[in-house]
DNA sequence: GAAAGGAATTGATCTATATCAAGTGCCGGA
DNA sequence: TCCGGCACTTGATATAGATCAATTCCTTTC
């Protein structure tokens, strides 16, 4: 259960078994069924969440009730609403499971203690956030300047497994296009 | 010269005068004329850059030679290409001055030493990057799901001074729309 | 295993925004 | 001070992608 989490951490930084035990001690596992919420709009997000297996989506709902997918997180990715975590304010997002999913949760306070006690963890977090920032900025470029087809091809190249695992409608929403358009693009692409 | 930088740091964290002197000792000032480059595509970006006064833009140039503005940075903002800084690879971006600008530069190595010696600085950096990440993600939402007019109004609300200081063409590029469309929107908006 | 409801496809329009094309104004350099 | 050129505006047309609508295809669910 915690093995994949340990493997993940060790692939990025060096910590001792004892240190990992301290981390495991403050971690809890939550199992989500398909469509089950991990976070609902209006709640305050207080965790660091690591996806052990499965796949979740983070999305917001506009005034018309339309869902807009912000991103996905699969096994060995982190998820959550950093804005709410940092500010302590209610989240404007929802997170729910696209597939049956296991998530490892560490409360904000416990996580901060861990980072203070184990500097390697702080380093790892800093590193991940920096990379997330770069990745998000690159995604912004794609959205700002690419056509619908280019955006789809870019996604295929970067995350081919998302294309296979996620229903068309959610991919369309993630790309900021309609399901109809994505369906046509797929026909087009496979010639 | 370094006063505004000091004021900026002290508004975010607590450091001593002696500590600031250490920071100032590794800082250099670069003055840029309008249109002068701070970074050119293909070069490796090795700095942390704080805008003391003026305004710069970060942009990329596509295969057709079209410029796409990624973001702007004005006084008391940081700029640079974190992707190149982290990876050590050549940058795919350019940075140049929109207005005559003064930038304070700290080399990557020196900056890392500072952060190790002065933990408050490390904290500050971590904090800034987290906020940048959140801001970029929010911008992504705007670009993905808003109309041209909504994007412009959002920018007016968040950065009214950018609207005044930056030429129309660059704002259009930042918003991912054509100058013609932005010109029409402006007419529309002022009714 | 049948029925029901959502998800994807396909087709026919519609619309926001891009593109192309003049014209106007204004700023910077000689 | 004048000139040249870029930046912005305004108009006419083109187009990518949205919207609306009908049909088929899967999944769930009982």
Short mmCIF file of C-alpha atoms in Angstrom, two decimals, chain A residues 35-43 45 56-62 65-72 79-81 90-97, chain B residues 137:
data_model
loop_
_atom_site.label_atom_id
_atom_site.label_comp_id
_atom_site.label_asym_id
_atom_site.label_seq_id
_atom_site.Cartn_x
_atom_site.Cartn_y
_atom_site.Cartn_z
CA UNK A 35 -17.43 9.66 -9.45
CA UNK A 36 -16.85 9.90 -5.71
CA UNK A 37 -15.68 13.31 -4.50
CA UNK A 38 -12.30 13.93 -2.92
CA UNK A 39 -13.01 17.66 -2.69
CA UNK A 40 -16.19 19.63 -3.16
CA UNK A 41 -16.48 23.28 -4.06
CA UNK A 42 -16.89 25.38 -0.94
CA UNK A 43 -14.85 23.09 1.30
CA UNK A 45 -8.64 21.83 1.15
CA UNK A 56 -8.92 11.80 -10.57
CA UNK A 57 -9.96 15.03 -12.19
CA UNK A 58 -9.96 18.58 -10.84
CA UNK A 59 -12.64 20.82 -12.32
CA UNK A 60 -14.72 23.89 -11.71
CA UNK A 61 -18.36 24.54 -12.45
CA UNK A 62 -19.37 27.86 -14.01
CA UNK A 65 -23.54 24.66 -14.48
CA UNK A 66 -20.99 23.59 -17.08
CA UNK A 67 -18.00 21.62 -15.84
CA UNK A 68 -14.53 22.75 -16.87
CA UNK A 69 -11.75 20.23 -16.28
CA UNK A 70 -8.58 21.91 -15.03
CA UNK A 71 -6.35 18.85 -14.86
CA UNK A 72 -6.07 15.15 -14.21
CA UNK A 79 -3.52 16.43 -6.60
CA UNK A 80 -5.39 19.00 -4.55
CA UNK A 81 -6.18 22.69 -4.57
CA UNK A 90 -13.02 27.63 0.44
CA UNK A 91 -12.10 25.92 -2.79
CA UNK A 92 -13.70 26.89 -6.07
CA UNK A 93 -12.91 23.44 -7.45
CA UNK A 94 -14.14 19.89 -7.25
CA UNK A 95 -12.05 16.76 -7.40
CA UNK A 96 -13.59 13.40 -8.14
CA UNK A 97 -12.52 9.96 -9.30
CA UNK B 137 -3.22 27.95 -13.22
#
